[in-house]
Amino acid sequence: MKTLCLLGSTRKNGNSEYLAGKILEGTDHTVVHLADKHIEAIHDQRHAEGGFDPVHDDYDELIELIFSHDVILFATPLYWYGMSGPMKNFFDRWSQYLRDERFNLKEELARKKAYVAVTGGTSAKIKGLPLIQQFEYIFEFVGMEFADYIIGAGVKPGEVKEDQIALAKAEAWNKGLRS
């Protein structure tokens, strides 16, 4: 089982990356730092005659990576009670790619299993729940299986290492992804 981790953090070696690393340790995986990719913001042309204009960025590469993996781990810090900007731009572009005749994105996504790892402040386990619901709605829309989520507590880099509940769940996921 191949896992693709889409990491939404703009901070290197932060809590989201640490938690994702614990989940992925020893598995067949690929990690993509969305902040390192050139992803143009959506220019909404859903209702324009002729549809969307081509965009020259790294998004096709990301779609191909999704297609070549079985499981997608979405890892993001909780920024202002939502997902990070790079992660949001990634999802916004689905509006374009669901209409792109080169890909059968919705069909392909329906074959994938999604996990979500969110990290944030000490209240994140409550304040992050609307974000989890947003992910649930996104996955429901495209028919993607939403396997599970973790919300880890940690603000400064490394603080999530103290969240034993999140780490135990990460370890359980890791065992499942390795089997």
XYZ file of C-alpha atoms in Angstrom:
179
model
C 0.000 0.000 0.000
C 1.568 3.283 -1.147
C 0.839 6.427 0.872
C 1.085 9.999 -0.350
C 1.434 12.644 2.349
C 0.356 16.112 1.293
C 1.909 18.343 3.926
C 0.263 21.748 4.177
C 2.596 23.407 6.655
C 4.719 26.368 5.658
C 7.107 25.603 8.532
C 9.806 22.997 8.013
C 10.176 20.457 10.815
C 7.012 21.608 12.562
C 4.428 19.612 14.471
C 2.417 18.555 11.400
C 5.528 17.208 9.716
C 6.597 15.415 12.913
C 3.204 13.740 13.335
C 3.104 12.770 9.659
C 6.589 11.305 10.019
C 5.431 9.118 12.901
C 2.492 7.904 10.827
C 4.659 7.143 7.787
C 7.790 5.709 9.433
C 8.812 2.484 7.688
C 5.990 2.621 5.118
C 6.078 2.917 1.337
C 5.387 6.629 1.092
C 5.995 9.933 -0.658
C 5.890 13.289 1.129
C 5.068 16.478 -0.749
C 5.473 19.855 0.933
C 2.697 21.806 -0.765
C 4.406 25.095 0.129
C 7.374 24.020 -2.032
C 5.147 23.464 -5.070
C 4.019 26.126 -7.473
C 0.228 25.953 -7.130
C -1.632 28.875 -8.621
C -4.736 30.070 -6.818
C -8.002 29.107 -8.475
C -9.282 31.448 -11.148
C -12.905 30.347 -11.046
C -14.070 29.777 -14.601
C -16.625 27.073 -13.851
C -19.364 29.060 -15.547
C -17.280 30.743 -18.247
C -17.827 29.867 -21.870
C -15.064 27.435 -22.721
C -14.407 26.575 -19.078
C -11.047 26.821 -17.377
C -7.950 28.135 -19.097
C -4.845 25.953 -18.772
C -2.640 26.815 -15.797
C 1.095 26.255 -15.959
C 2.156 25.181 -12.495
C 2.930 21.960 -10.583
C -0.659 20.786 -10.198
C -0.584 18.098 -12.918
C 2.361 16.530 -11.079
C 0.316 16.412 -7.863
C -2.623 14.776 -9.637
C -0.308 12.116 -11.072
C 1.074 11.457 -7.586
C -2.434 11.008 -6.225
C -3.200 8.537 -8.995
C -0.088 6.483 -8.212
C -0.835 6.086 -4.485
C -3.488 4.137 -2.583
C -3.742 6.247 0.565
C -3.579 10.016 0.926
C -2.538 11.563 4.232
C -3.503 15.223 4.451
C -1.396 16.861 7.188
C -1.942 20.494 8.085
C -1.545 22.851 10.984
C -4.705 24.470 12.261
C -4.404 28.050 10.969
C -7.142 30.421 12.086
C -9.431 27.423 12.707
C -8.955 26.068 9.186
C -6.431 24.350 6.960
C -3.240 26.083 5.870
C -3.181 28.302 2.778
C -1.187 25.828 0.649
C -3.640 23.041 1.534
C -6.639 25.263 0.743
C -5.177 26.238 -2.640
C -4.636 22.542 -3.331
C -8.298 21.726 -2.676
C -9.651 24.800 -4.456
C -8.032 23.610 -7.668
C -10.180 20.461 -7.571
C -12.937 22.692 -8.980
C -10.851 22.968 -12.126
C -9.519 19.417 -12.262
C -12.884 17.771 -11.728
C -13.757 19.291 -15.123
C -10.438 18.550 -16.827
C -11.034 15.950 -19.549
C -7.451 14.669 -19.277
C -8.223 13.172 -15.876
C -11.057 11.265 -14.259
C -10.311 12.879 -10.940
C -13.552 12.049 -9.156
C -13.358 8.392 -10.209
C -9.720 8.160 -9.138
C -10.340 9.855 -5.786
C -13.180 7.434 -5.080
C -10.573 4.638 -5.168
C -8.417 6.278 -2.495
C -8.478 6.195 1.276
C -7.961 9.501 3.120
C -6.461 10.188 6.529
C -6.184 13.643 8.094
C -3.617 14.818 10.653
C -4.072 18.291 12.123
C -1.874 19.988 14.701
C -2.619 23.126 16.651
C -2.722 24.755 20.079
C -3.896 23.144 23.268
C -7.563 23.690 22.323
C -7.088 22.223 18.848
C -8.859 18.968 19.724
C -12.087 20.980 20.025
C -11.451 23.994 17.801
C -10.140 21.756 15.017
C -13.354 19.733 14.744
C -14.980 22.076 12.173
C -11.903 21.545 9.985
C -12.325 17.785 10.299
C -15.943 18.239 9.233
C -14.775 20.274 6.221
C -12.469 17.426 5.205
C -15.357 15.002 5.658
C -17.552 17.048 3.307
C -14.763 17.317 0.731
C -14.182 13.563 0.727
C -17.915 12.845 0.638
C -18.296 15.104 -2.410
C -15.736 13.110 -4.405
C -16.673 9.695 -2.968
C -13.340 9.245 -1.182
C -13.219 7.037 1.895
C -12.420 9.065 5.022
C -10.632 6.507 7.175
C -9.762 8.539 10.281
C -8.279 11.716 11.713
C -5.864 12.827 14.413
C -5.759 16.232 16.039
C -2.472 16.744 17.842
C -1.747 19.471 20.383
C 1.323 21.594 19.779
C 2.110 25.203 18.922
C 5.891 25.535 18.998
C 7.872 22.999 16.933
C 8.214 19.759 18.847
C 5.358 20.301 21.285
C 3.248 17.589 19.637
C 5.796 15.082 20.994
C 4.088 15.561 24.366
C 0.631 14.576 23.042
C 0.618 10.888 23.953
C -2.912 10.323 22.636
C -2.054 11.672 19.172
C 1.212 9.730 19.102
C -0.531 6.473 20.077
C -3.039 6.945 17.271
C -0.214 7.761 14.835
C 1.486 4.508 15.852
C -1.726 2.553 15.266
C -2.116 4.090 11.813
C 1.515 3.275 11.087
C 0.947 -0.393 11.876
C -2.057 -0.450 9.557
C -0.202 1.261 6.725
C 2.714 -1.160 7.009
C 0.523 -4.254 6.774
